[in-house]
Amino acid sequence: MITFDDVGFCYPHAAGDAVHDINLTLADGSFHFLTGASGAGKTTVFRMLHLDLLPTKGRLLVMGRNVGSLSRDERADMRRKIGVVFQDFRLLPHLTVRENVALPLALAGEITPGQYRAVDDMLAWVGLGKKKDQIASSLSGGEMQRVAVARAVVNKPALLIADEPTGNVDDAMGKRIMHLLTELHKHGTTVLVATHDPRLTEAYPYPLLEMKSGKMTQRIRKGGDAS
Amino acid sequence: MTHEIARKALRLNREAGFGLLVFITLIVSWVMSLGAGSAILLGDVYHDWALDRQETMRVYLPPDVNAEAVSELKGQIDVLQGVIRTDRMDAAAVRAALEPYVVNVSAMPLPVVLDIQMSETLDRESLNKLILQNFPTAEIDESKPLLTMMARLVRSVQTLVLSSTLAMVALMALLMSVTVRTSLRAHKDTIRLLVSLGAKDATVVAMVVRHVATRLVGGWVAASALSAAMVAISMALWPAVAAAVSVRVGLGIVLAPAVMVTVALITTRLTARSLLEHSHV
């Protein structure tokens, strides 16, 4: 499903490659953690996976398609099948919680009553059912993170990439979010979670992808479902 | 069709540039509609006046001319191709025509005046020759030089109005381009988020165009209504204006700003698409 074929990326005017020599295949329906120190290239990998950046070297295949050869419209179509949780949440502060979560559906066209119910169910799941009509700017950091998670999963994406999805929530909510991601994974969604939290990677024995100085290595652990 | 939530996401109405758009469109549309209406009105008035001038000619003969010779000339003129009729003006009409230009007109001997109605097929040179052969001292009121001068004047005014209109359209296009660029750059984080959530370029462009269109059309309608009200008041106050205003003038008043609105919308669409495609937002 996701194939990195000697992938590298160099930002304009940068001295060296942000990431380089990545050769890896992530199977459909797999679950991976992505770890690495700050500046190791995790964000660049994330941006390439949600087609915000295109590799400057090599070939990246997402859902079997070479992202470098896609038109802008084709990339938009593909992004609708990718859920993203940004580390900085990226909610629209003037929209309500419900509107933020429904935004990916709204961009695809009219929202059906069934989809609205799914939005409400998702908000109830992340514990924000009673705050769905509040504007996003009135939420706490943890609540914003939960809205960001709900928005990423509301359209049942084929691929979910999440940057520190439990970074700003308490343990109980962290477990709840991880449970949601695990459930999605069980239903066939490919999940990639970036985290610095060793407790999370210990609690869930999925394979680890480690970024170090722009290179990615895979570590398969006992009990994990390696691709 | 993009859902209302998506449109609400991109809050362009908070941009001061777009806020000014209604006001600017109103002013520019108003000036354009009045300019276009006036140019058409001037053209129509000139056309009617020129037709009138082209269709009549006056011949002034000395007061002491022989009446038989005048009748003979009248008969010769009447048979020329293109002459509809020739009338000898009566003394009262001549006096009335001269009164504004001559002091104590009743004390002077009145010239004999022939009023000739003609069509475009008349050979004016033959007519002039015929008159001067019979009466070498005759004065012929030839309207051609005046018509030529007036035509040039009217054309100059119309060219000025058209040039000003084109300049305003170009200025509006430039203004739109700058406003769209500035506003989209100010909203680049929102647009990037929308794009990362699956918005196509066409979706974002449609949202921007829709936003701009409502403001432009608002300004256009308000300006047309203002111009129409001014014309209606002028028609009520001055009967001459009422007689001159035609459907063409009304259409000019309404449709001239439509050109500007169309150009502004096309500029908006092209600018937004270009910015998105080149990832400047």
Short mmCIF file of C-alpha atoms in Angstrom, two decimals:
data_model
loop_
_atom_site.label_atom_id
_atom_site.label_comp_id
_atom_site.label_asym_id
_atom_site.label_seq_id
_atom_site.Cartn_x
_atom_site.Cartn_y
_atom_site.Cartn_z
CA MET A 1 0.00 0.00 0.00
CA ILE A 2 2.76 2.47 0.90
CA THR A 3 6.09 1.96 -0.78
CA PHE A 4 9.14 4.13 -0.23
CA ASP A 5 11.52 3.39 -3.07
CA ASP A 6 14.83 5.11 -2.38
CA VAL A 7 12.88 8.20 -1.32
CA GLY A 8 14.61 11.43 -0.43
CA PHE A 9 13.48 14.98 0.11
CA CYS A 10 15.42 18.21 0.11
CA TYR A 11 13.75 21.50 1.05
CA PRO A 12 14.45 24.43 -1.28
CA HIS A 13 17.63 26.31 -0.35
CA ALA A 14 18.50 23.68 2.30
CA ALA A 15 22.06 22.47 2.60
CA GLY A 16 21.24 18.77 2.71
CA ASP A 17 18.42 16.25 2.41
CA ALA A 18 15.78 16.28 5.16
CA VAL A 19 15.21 12.58 4.54
CA HIS A 20 17.12 10.21 2.30
CA ASP A 21 17.47 6.62 1.19
CA ILE A 22 14.14 5.44 2.55
CA ASN A 23 13.29 1.98 1.29
CA LEU A 24 10.28 0.48 2.97
CA THR A 25 6.90 -1.06 2.31
CA LEU A 26 3.94 -0.75 4.66
CA ALA A 27 1.25 -3.30 3.91
CA ASP A 28 -2.44 -2.50 3.66
CA GLY A 29 -4.08 -2.52 7.05
CA SER A 30 -0.81 -2.38 9.00
CA PHE A 31 -0.19 -0.31 12.15
CA HIS A 32 3.18 1.32 12.77
CA PHE A 33 4.63 3.74 15.23
CA LEU A 34 7.04 6.33 13.93
CA THR A 35 9.62 7.53 16.42
CA GLY A 36 12.68 9.69 16.29
CA ALA A 37 14.27 12.76 17.78
CA SER A 38 13.14 16.22 16.87
CA GLY A 39 14.56 17.16 13.46
CA ALA A 40 15.07 13.55 12.43
CA GLY A 41 12.63 13.88 9.51
CA LYS A 42 9.34 12.60 10.92
CA THR A 43 7.38 15.67 9.84
CA THR A 44 8.82 15.48 6.33
CA VAL A 45 7.73 11.84 6.06
CA PHE A 46 4.27 12.80 7.32
CA ARG A 47 3.96 15.64 4.84
CA MET A 48 5.00 13.33 2.02
CA LEU A 49 2.43 10.76 3.12
CA HIS A 50 -0.44 13.22 3.01
CA LEU A 51 0.90 14.49 -0.31
CA ASP A 52 1.82 17.93 0.98
CA LEU A 53 5.39 17.37 -0.18
CA LEU A 54 6.47 15.32 -3.17
CA PRO A 55 9.75 13.39 -3.00
CA THR A 56 12.64 15.16 -4.67
CA LYS A 57 14.32 11.78 -5.10
CA GLY A 58 13.04 8.25 -5.57
CA ARG A 59 9.47 7.05 -5.81
CA LEU A 60 6.70 7.07 -3.22
CA LEU A 61 3.64 4.92 -3.82
CA VAL A 62 0.56 5.58 -1.68
CA MET A 63 -2.44 3.29 -2.18
CA GLY A 64 -0.51 1.83 -5.07
CA ARG A 65 -0.11 5.13 -6.93
CA ASN A 66 3.06 7.06 -7.56
CA VAL A 67 2.38 10.39 -5.87
CA GLY A 68 4.87 12.17 -8.12
CA SER A 69 2.79 11.50 -11.21
CA LEU A 70 -0.58 12.56 -9.79
CA SER A 71 -2.35 15.72 -10.91
CA ARG A 72 -3.48 18.21 -8.25
CA ASP A 73 -7.06 16.96 -8.53
CA GLU A 74 -5.95 13.34 -8.20
CA ARG A 75 -3.96 14.26 -5.12
CA ALA A 76 -7.06 15.95 -3.67
CA ASP A 77 -9.09 12.81 -4.36
CA MET A 78 -6.46 10.73 -2.62
CA ARG A 79 -6.29 13.06 0.39
CA ARG A 80 -9.98 12.40 0.97
CA LYS A 81 -9.01 8.80 1.74
CA ILE A 82 -6.27 9.89 4.14
CA GLY A 83 -6.99 11.00 7.68
CA VAL A 84 -4.45 13.31 9.30
CA VAL A 85 -4.00 14.33 12.93
CA PHE A 86 -1.65 17.28 13.04
CA GLN A 87 0.49 17.84 16.09
CA ASP A 88 -0.79 21.42 16.26
CA PHE A 89 -4.40 20.22 15.67
CA ARG A 90 -5.10 22.78 12.91
CA LEU A 91 -8.72 23.33 13.84
CA LEU A 92 -10.57 26.31 12.45
CA PRO A 93 -11.20 28.42 15.56
CA HIS A 94 -14.32 30.15 14.23
CA LEU A 95 -16.13 26.90 13.41
CA THR A 96 -17.99 24.85 15.98
CA VAL A 97 -16.61 21.53 17.14
CA ARG A 98 -19.20 19.71 15.01
CA GLU A 99 -18.37 21.80 11.94
CA ASN A 100 -14.66 21.14 12.35
CA VAL A 101 -15.24 17.41 12.46
CA ALA A 102 -17.66 17.53 9.51
CA LEU A 103 -15.29 19.63 7.38
CA PRO A 104 -13.70 16.74 5.41
CA LEU A 105 -17.21 15.54 4.54
CA ALA A 106 -18.34 19.07 3.61
CA LEU A 107 -15.42 19.47 1.21
CA ALA A 108 -16.58 16.38 -0.67
CA GLY A 109 -20.10 17.76 -1.16
CA GLU A 110 -23.41 17.76 0.66
CA ILE A 111 -23.46 15.96 4.02
CA THR A 112 -26.07 13.24 4.44
CA PRO A 113 -28.05 12.81 7.69
CA GLY A 114 -26.20 9.52 8.19
CA GLN A 115 -22.86 11.34 7.99
CA TYR A 116 -24.07 13.93 10.53
CA ARG A 117 -24.98 11.07 12.86
CA ALA A 118 -21.48 9.64 12.35
CA VAL A 119 -20.01 13.03 13.27
CA ASP A 120 -22.10 13.17 16.44
CA ASP A 121 -21.24 9.56 17.33
CA MET A 122 -17.56 10.31 16.88
CA LEU A 123 -17.80 13.39 19.08
CA ALA A 124 -19.60 11.35 21.73
CA TRP A 125 -16.85 8.75 21.51
CA VAL A 126 -14.10 11.29 22.18
CA GLY A 127 -16.18 12.76 25.01
CA LEU A 128 -17.19 16.01 23.33
CA GLY A 129 -20.83 15.27 22.58
CA LYS A 130 -21.98 18.04 24.89
CA LYS A 131 -19.57 20.57 23.42
CA LYS A 132 -20.35 19.98 19.77
CA ASP A 133 -21.91 23.42 19.30
CA GLN A 134 -19.11 25.31 21.02
CA ILE A 135 -16.63 27.14 18.82
CA ALA A 136 -13.27 25.40 18.63
CA SER A 137 -11.30 28.32 20.04
CA SER A 138 -13.07 27.87 23.39
CA LEU A 139 -11.68 24.34 23.86
CA SER A 140 -8.67 23.29 25.93
CA GLY A 141 -5.60 21.80 24.22
CA GLY A 142 -6.66 18.25 25.08
CA GLU A 143 -10.16 18.83 23.76
CA MET A 144 -8.77 20.31 20.54
CA GLN A 145 -6.66 17.20 20.10
CA ARG A 146 -9.71 15.00 20.47
CA VAL A 147 -11.55 17.06 17.85
CA ALA A 148 -8.55 16.70 15.54
CA VAL A 149 -8.65 12.91 16.00
CA ALA A 150 -12.41 12.82 15.37
CA ARG A 151 -11.97 14.89 12.19
CA ALA A 152 -9.25 12.56 10.93
CA VAL A 153 -11.29 9.40 11.34
CA VAL A 154 -14.82 10.61 10.58
CA ASN A 155 -14.74 9.60 6.92
CA LYS A 156 -13.25 6.16 7.70
CA PRO A 157 -9.97 6.76 5.89
CA ALA A 158 -7.97 4.04 4.17
CA LEU A 159 -4.82 5.56 5.65
CA LEU A 160 -4.54 7.41 8.95
CA ILE A 161 -1.44 9.33 9.90
CA ALA A 162 -1.35 10.88 13.34
CA ASP A 163 1.33 13.08 14.81
CA GLU A 164 1.37 12.69 18.60
CA PRO A 165 -2.39 12.00 18.82
CA THR A 166 -2.21 11.43 22.59
CA GLY A 167 0.30 14.14 23.37
CA ASN A 168 -2.08 16.56 25.08
CA VAL A 169 -4.66 14.29 26.70
CA ASP A 170 -4.74 12.46 30.00
CA ASP A 171 -4.00 8.75 30.24
CA ALA A 172 -7.66 7.71 30.18
CA MET A 173 -8.38 9.73 27.04
CA GLY A 174 -5.07 8.60 25.52
CA LYS A 175 -6.20 5.01 25.90
CA ARG A 176 -9.56 5.87 24.45
CA ILE A 177 -7.95 7.48 21.39
CA MET A 178 -5.58 4.54 20.94
CA HIS A 179 -8.56 2.21 21.22
CA LEU A 180 -10.27 4.17 18.44
CA LEU A 181 -7.17 3.93 16.24
CA THR A 182 -6.86 0.22 16.99
CA GLU A 183 -10.51 -0.31 16.05
CA LEU A 184 -9.96 1.52 12.77
CA HIS A 185 -6.91 -0.62 12.16
CA LYS A 186 -8.97 -3.76 12.80
CA HIS A 187 -11.42 -2.59 10.16
CA GLY A 188 -8.65 -2.32 7.58
CA THR A 189 -7.29 1.20 7.94
CA THR A 190 -3.55 1.53 7.63
CA VAL A 191 -2.34 3.52 10.64
CA LEU A 192 0.91 5.37 11.20
CA VAL A 193 1.33 7.10 14.56
CA ALA A 194 4.23 9.38 15.38
CA THR A 195 5.02 9.46 19.06
CA HIS A 196 7.71 10.27 21.58
CA ASP A 197 5.88 8.44 24.33
CA PRO A 198 7.65 5.16 25.19
CA ARG A 199 4.67 4.07 27.29
CA LEU A 200 2.53 4.11 24.20
CA THR A 201 4.95 2.07 22.10
CA GLU A 202 5.36 -0.38 24.98
CA ALA A 203 1.63 -0.73 25.54
CA TYR A 204 0.91 -1.47 21.90
CA PRO A 205 3.42 -3.86 20.36
CA TYR A 206 3.15 -2.61 16.80
CA PRO A 207 6.28 -2.35 14.64
CA LEU A 208 8.42 0.71 15.13
CA LEU A 209 9.78 2.89 12.38
CA GLU A 210 12.69 4.90 13.65
CA MET A 211 13.89 8.10 12.03
CA LYS A 212 17.50 9.02 12.59
CA SER A 213 19.27 11.82 10.70
CA GLY A 214 16.82 11.58 7.83
CA LYS A 215 16.98 7.79 7.49
CA MET A 216 14.23 5.39 8.43
CA THR A 217 14.70 1.92 9.83
CA GLN A 218 12.08 -0.61 10.79
CA ARG A 219 12.11 -2.52 14.05
CA ILE A 220 9.76 -5.48 14.32
CA ARG A 221 8.93 -6.46 17.85
CA LYS A 222 7.67 -9.64 19.35
CA GLY A 223 3.87 -9.69 19.23
CA GLY A 224 3.68 -6.92 16.63
CA ASP A 225 1.91 -7.32 13.29
CA ALA A 226 4.78 -6.47 11.04
CA SER A 227 4.12 -5.77 7.42
CA MET B 1 -21.71 21.24 -4.55
CA THR B 2 -19.65 22.48 -1.64
CA HIS B 3 -21.39 22.40 1.68
CA GLU B 4 -22.12 25.53 3.71
CA ILE B 5 -19.59 24.46 6.36
CA ALA B 6 -16.81 24.51 3.76
CA ARG B 7 -17.83 28.01 2.69
CA LYS B 8 -17.96 29.12 6.30
CA ALA B 9 -14.46 27.74 6.82
CA LEU B 10 -12.90 30.30 4.49
CA ARG B 11 -13.89 33.59 6.13
CA LEU B 12 -13.02 36.03 3.39
CA ASN B 13 -15.67 38.47 4.60
CA ARG B 14 -13.30 39.38 7.43
CA GLU B 15 -10.84 40.76 4.89
CA ALA B 16 -10.86 44.56 4.74
CA GLY B 17 -10.08 44.43 1.01
CA PHE B 18 -13.23 42.48 0.27
CA GLY B 19 -15.18 44.73 2.61
CA LEU B 20 -14.20 47.72 0.49
CA LEU B 21 -15.14 45.87 -2.65
CA VAL B 22 -18.85 46.71 -2.50
CA PHE B 23 -18.12 50.39 -2.08
CA ILE B 24 -15.51 50.48 -4.85
CA THR B 25 -17.74 48.47 -7.19
CA LEU B 26 -20.63 50.80 -6.47
CA ILE B 27 -18.60 53.92 -7.29
CA VAL B 28 -16.93 52.45 -10.40
CA SER B 29 -20.18 50.90 -11.65
CA TRP B 30 -22.03 54.15 -11.09
CA VAL B 31 -19.44 56.19 -13.01
CA MET B 32 -19.38 53.58 -15.79
CA SER B 33 -23.15 53.38 -16.09
CA LEU B 34 -23.54 57.15 -16.21
CA GLY B 35 -20.65 57.41 -18.67
CA ALA B 36 -22.08 54.74 -20.95
CA GLY B 37 -25.61 56.18 -20.69
CA SER B 38 -24.35 59.69 -21.47
CA ALA B 39 -22.28 58.49 -24.44
CA ILE B 40 -25.24 56.66 -25.93
CA LEU B 41 -27.56 59.59 -25.22
CA LEU B 42 -25.12 62.00 -26.87
CA GLY B 43 -24.82 59.70 -29.88
CA ASP B 44 -28.59 59.44 -30.22
CA VAL B 45 -29.14 63.21 -29.89
CA TYR B 46 -26.40 63.90 -32.44
CA HIS B 47 -27.84 61.32 -34.82
CA ASP B 48 -31.32 62.87 -34.71
CA TRP B 49 -29.90 66.39 -35.07
CA ALA B 50 -27.62 65.38 -37.95
CA LEU B 51 -30.49 63.68 -39.77
CA ASP B 52 -32.50 66.86 -39.43
CA ARG B 53 -29.60 68.97 -40.70
CA GLN B 54 -28.84 66.62 -43.57
CA GLU B 55 -32.45 66.63 -44.75
CA THR B 56 -32.92 70.40 -45.01
CA MET B 57 -31.12 73.21 -46.76
CA ARG B 58 -31.87 76.93 -46.82
CA VAL B 59 -31.12 79.25 -49.71
CA TYR B 60 -31.03 83.00 -49.01
CA LEU B 61 -31.74 85.23 -52.04
CA PRO B 62 -31.53 89.06 -52.15
CA PRO B 63 -34.78 90.90 -51.16
CA ASP B 64 -35.19 92.48 -54.54
CA VAL B 65 -35.15 89.32 -56.67
CA ASN B 66 -37.76 88.77 -59.31
CA ALA B 67 -40.61 86.60 -58.05
CA GLU B 68 -40.89 84.82 -61.40
CA ALA B 69 -37.19 83.97 -61.37
CA VAL B 70 -37.64 82.56 -57.87
CA SER B 71 -40.60 80.42 -59.01
CA GLU B 72 -38.57 79.22 -61.99
CA LEU B 73 -35.65 78.24 -59.73
CA LYS B 74 -38.08 76.50 -57.36
CA GLY B 75 -39.47 74.51 -60.30
CA GLN B 76 -35.95 73.54 -61.45
CA ILE B 77 -34.98 72.44 -57.94
CA ASP B 78 -38.15 70.40 -57.46
CA VAL B 79 -37.38 68.18 -60.43
CA LEU B 80 -33.86 67.28 -59.20
CA GLN B 81 -33.45 63.70 -58.00
CA GLY B 82 -33.33 63.63 -54.19
CA VAL B 83 -35.37 66.79 -53.63
CA ILE B 84 -38.56 66.05 -51.75
CA ARG B 85 -40.07 69.53 -51.80
CA THR B 86 -39.11 73.19 -51.95
CA ASP B 87 -41.02 75.85 -50.05
CA ARG B 88 -40.65 79.60 -50.09
CA MET B 89 -40.76 80.77 -46.49
CA ASP B 90 -43.35 83.44 -45.81
CA ALA B 91 -42.25 86.82 -44.48
CA ALA B 92 -43.34 86.15 -40.91
CA ALA B 93 -41.30 82.95 -40.73
CA VAL B 94 -38.24 84.70 -42.18
CA ARG B 95 -38.60 87.54 -39.73
CA ALA B 96 -38.89 85.06 -36.85
CA ALA B 97 -35.79 83.20 -38.07
CA LEU B 98 -33.73 86.41 -38.29
CA GLU B 99 -34.98 88.10 -35.16
CA PRO B 100 -32.44 86.58 -32.77
CA TYR B 101 -29.52 87.75 -34.93
CA VAL B 102 -30.67 91.10 -36.39
CA VAL B 103 -31.65 94.27 -34.50
CA ASN B 104 -34.92 95.90 -35.69
CA VAL B 105 -35.56 93.25 -38.29
CA SER B 106 -38.96 94.72 -39.24
CA ALA B 107 -37.25 97.85 -40.57
CA MET B 108 -35.09 96.03 -43.09
CA PRO B 109 -36.03 94.42 -46.37
CA LEU B 110 -36.35 90.66 -45.85
CA PRO B 111 -34.42 88.19 -48.01
CA VAL B 112 -36.25 85.54 -49.97
CA VAL B 113 -35.65 82.18 -48.32
CA LEU B 114 -36.17 78.80 -49.94
CA ASP B 115 -36.50 75.83 -47.60
CA ILE B 116 -35.48 72.62 -49.39
CA GLN B 117 -36.38 69.17 -48.02
CA MET B 118 -34.16 66.47 -49.48
CA SER B 119 -32.97 62.92 -49.18
CA GLU B 120 -29.44 61.45 -49.16
CA THR B 121 -29.58 60.74 -52.91
CA LEU B 122 -29.41 64.44 -53.77
CA ASP B 123 -26.30 65.57 -55.66
CA ARG B 124 -25.51 68.68 -53.60
CA GLU B 125 -22.95 70.01 -56.06
CA SER B 126 -25.51 70.05 -58.90
CA LEU B 127 -27.97 71.83 -56.64
CA ASN B 128 -25.44 74.45 -55.58
CA LYS B 129 -24.43 74.96 -59.21
CA LEU B 130 -28.02 75.39 -60.30
CA ILE B 131 -28.74 77.97 -57.59
CA LEU B 132 -25.60 80.02 -58.29
CA GLN B 133 -26.25 79.95 -62.04
CA ASN B 134 -29.64 81.56 -61.42
CA PHE B 135 -28.63 83.81 -58.52
CA PRO B 136 -24.87 84.33 -58.23
CA THR B 137 -25.29 86.29 -54.98
CA ALA B 138 -27.37 83.57 -53.26
CA GLU B 139 -26.26 82.40 -49.82
CA ILE B 140 -26.56 78.65 -49.34
CA ASP B 141 -26.79 77.36 -45.76
CA GLU B 142 -24.54 74.30 -46.19
CA SER B 143 -24.58 72.19 -43.04
CA LYS B 144 -21.81 69.78 -44.01
CA PRO B 145 -18.86 71.54 -42.29
CA LEU B 146 -20.91 71.97 -39.12
CA LEU B 147 -22.01 68.33 -39.27
CA THR B 148 -18.43 67.17 -39.74
CA MET B 149 -17.26 69.25 -36.80
CA MET B 150 -20.08 68.02 -34.57
CA ALA B 151 -19.49 64.41 -35.62
CA ARG B 152 -15.82 64.77 -34.67
CA LEU B 153 -16.77 66.30 -31.35
CA VAL B 154 -19.26 63.56 -30.56
CA ARG B 155 -16.81 60.85 -31.59
CA SER B 156 -14.12 62.44 -29.40
CA VAL B 157 -16.44 62.48 -26.39
CA GLN B 158 -17.49 58.89 -27.03
CA THR B 159 -13.86 57.80 -27.44
CA LEU B 160 -13.01 59.55 -24.18
CA VAL B 161 -15.88 57.77 -22.40
CA LEU B 162 -14.89 54.40 -23.91
CA SER B 163 -11.22 54.90 -22.99
CA SER B 164 -12.16 55.90 -19.45
CA THR B 165 -14.42 52.84 -19.22
CA LEU B 166 -11.64 50.54 -20.39
CA ALA B 167 -9.22 52.18 -17.96
CA MET B 168 -11.70 51.65 -15.12
CA VAL B 169 -12.18 48.00 -16.13
CA ALA B 170 -8.40 47.51 -16.21
CA LEU B 171 -8.05 49.26 -12.85
CA MET B 172 -10.78 47.09 -11.36
CA ALA B 173 -9.08 43.95 -12.72
CA LEU B 174 -5.79 45.05 -11.16
CA LEU B 175 -7.53 45.85 -7.90
CA MET B 176 -9.24 42.45 -7.88
CA SER B 177 -5.98 40.68 -8.57
CA VAL B 178 -4.24 42.46 -5.69
CA THR B 179 -7.19 41.98 -3.31
CA VAL B 180 -7.47 38.26 -4.09
CA ARG B 181 -3.72 37.75 -3.73
CA THR B 182 -3.55 39.62 -0.43
CA SER B 183 -6.64 37.95 0.99
CA LEU B 184 -5.71 34.41 0.01
CA ARG B 185 -2.20 34.88 1.38
CA ALA B 186 -3.75 36.12 4.63
CA HIS B 187 -5.82 32.92 4.71
CA LYS B 188 -3.08 30.58 3.54
CA ASP B 189 -3.18 28.45 6.70
CA THR B 190 -6.91 27.85 6.28
CA ILE B 191 -6.51 27.10 2.58
CA ARG B 192 -3.65 24.70 3.29
CA LEU B 193 -5.83 22.93 5.83
CA LEU B 194 -8.73 22.71 3.37
CA VAL B 195 -6.38 21.33 0.72
CA SER B 196 -4.93 18.80 3.18
CA LEU B 197 -8.47 17.67 4.00
CA GLY B 198 -9.19 17.00 0.33
CA ALA B 199 -10.39 20.30 -1.13
CA LYS B 200 -9.73 20.53 -4.85
CA ASP B 201 -8.40 23.75 -6.40
CA ALA B 202 -11.75 24.17 -8.13
CA THR B 203 -13.54 24.00 -4.77
CA VAL B 204 -11.41 26.72 -3.21
CA VAL B 205 -11.59 28.86 -6.36
CA ALA B 206 -15.39 28.48 -6.46
CA MET B 207 -15.61 29.61 -2.82
CA VAL B 208 -13.51 32.71 -3.57
CA VAL B 209 -15.40 33.54 -6.78
CA ARG B 210 -18.77 33.09 -5.03
CA HIS B 211 -17.67 35.41 -2.24
CA VAL B 212 -16.44 38.06 -4.69
CA ALA B 213 -19.45 37.65 -7.01
CA THR B 214 -21.98 38.44 -4.28
CA ARG B 215 -20.14 41.66 -3.48
CA LEU B 216 -19.64 42.71 -7.10
CA VAL B 217 -23.23 42.01 -8.05
CA GLY B 218 -24.40 43.92 -4.97
CA GLY B 219 -22.34 46.94 -6.03
CA TRP B 220 -23.53 46.64 -9.62
CA VAL B 221 -27.22 46.48 -8.69
CA ALA B 222 -26.89 49.41 -6.29
CA ALA B 223 -25.02 51.51 -8.89
CA SER B 224 -27.51 50.73 -11.65
CA ALA B 225 -30.40 51.61 -9.34
CA LEU B 226 -28.69 54.89 -8.41
CA SER B 227 -28.06 55.78 -12.06
CA ALA B 228 -31.61 54.82 -13.05
CA ALA B 229 -32.97 57.02 -10.26
CA MET B 230 -30.84 59.95 -11.45
CA VAL B 231 -32.05 59.50 -15.03
CA ALA B 232 -35.66 59.26 -13.85
CA ILE B 233 -35.30 62.49 -11.87
CA SER B 234 -33.68 64.22 -14.87
CA MET B 235 -36.50 63.02 -17.12
CA ALA B 236 -39.06 64.39 -14.69
CA LEU B 237 -37.30 67.75 -14.43
CA TRP B 238 -36.35 68.29 -18.08
CA PRO B 239 -38.73 67.17 -20.83
CA ALA B 240 -35.91 67.36 -23.40
CA VAL B 241 -34.06 64.63 -21.49
CA ALA B 242 -37.23 62.54 -21.32
CA ALA B 243 -37.59 62.79 -25.09
CA ALA B 244 -33.98 61.80 -25.68
CA VAL B 245 -33.69 58.84 -23.31
CA SER B 246 -34.26 55.58 -25.16
CA VAL B 247 -34.15 51.87 -24.35
CA ARG B 248 -30.56 51.87 -25.64
CA VAL B 249 -29.60 54.42 -22.97
CA GLY B 250 -31.27 52.28 -20.28
CA LEU B 251 -29.45 49.18 -21.45
CA GLY B 252 -26.15 51.07 -21.47
CA ILE B 253 -26.70 52.19 -17.89
CA VAL B 254 -27.40 48.63 -16.72
CA LEU B 255 -25.02 46.65 -18.90
CA ALA B 256 -21.84 48.79 -18.93
CA PRO B 257 -20.98 47.86 -15.30
CA ALA B 258 -21.72 44.22 -16.18
CA VAL B 259 -18.60 44.26 -18.34
CA MET B 260 -16.59 45.39 -15.35
CA VAL B 261 -18.19 42.76 -13.09
CA THR B 262 -17.48 40.02 -15.64
CA VAL B 263 -13.86 41.07 -16.07
CA ALA B 264 -13.41 41.29 -12.28
CA LEU B 265 -14.83 37.79 -11.80
CA ILE B 266 -12.63 36.33 -14.52
CA THR B 267 -9.61 38.04 -12.91
CA THR B 268 -10.58 36.64 -9.51
CA ARG B 269 -10.88 33.13 -10.88
CA LEU B 270 -7.58 33.26 -12.78
CA THR B 271 -5.70 34.83 -9.86
CA ALA B 272 -7.01 32.34 -7.29
CA ARG B 273 -6.29 29.37 -9.54
CA SER B 274 -2.81 30.64 -10.36
CA LEU B 275 -2.01 31.16 -6.67
CA LEU B 276 -3.18 27.67 -5.78
CA GLU B 277 -1.44 25.97 -8.67
CA HIS B 278 1.84 27.66 -7.94
CA SER B 279 1.37 26.96 -4.23
CA HIS B 280 1.78 30.56 -3.24
CA VAL B 281 -0.87 30.04 -0.58
#
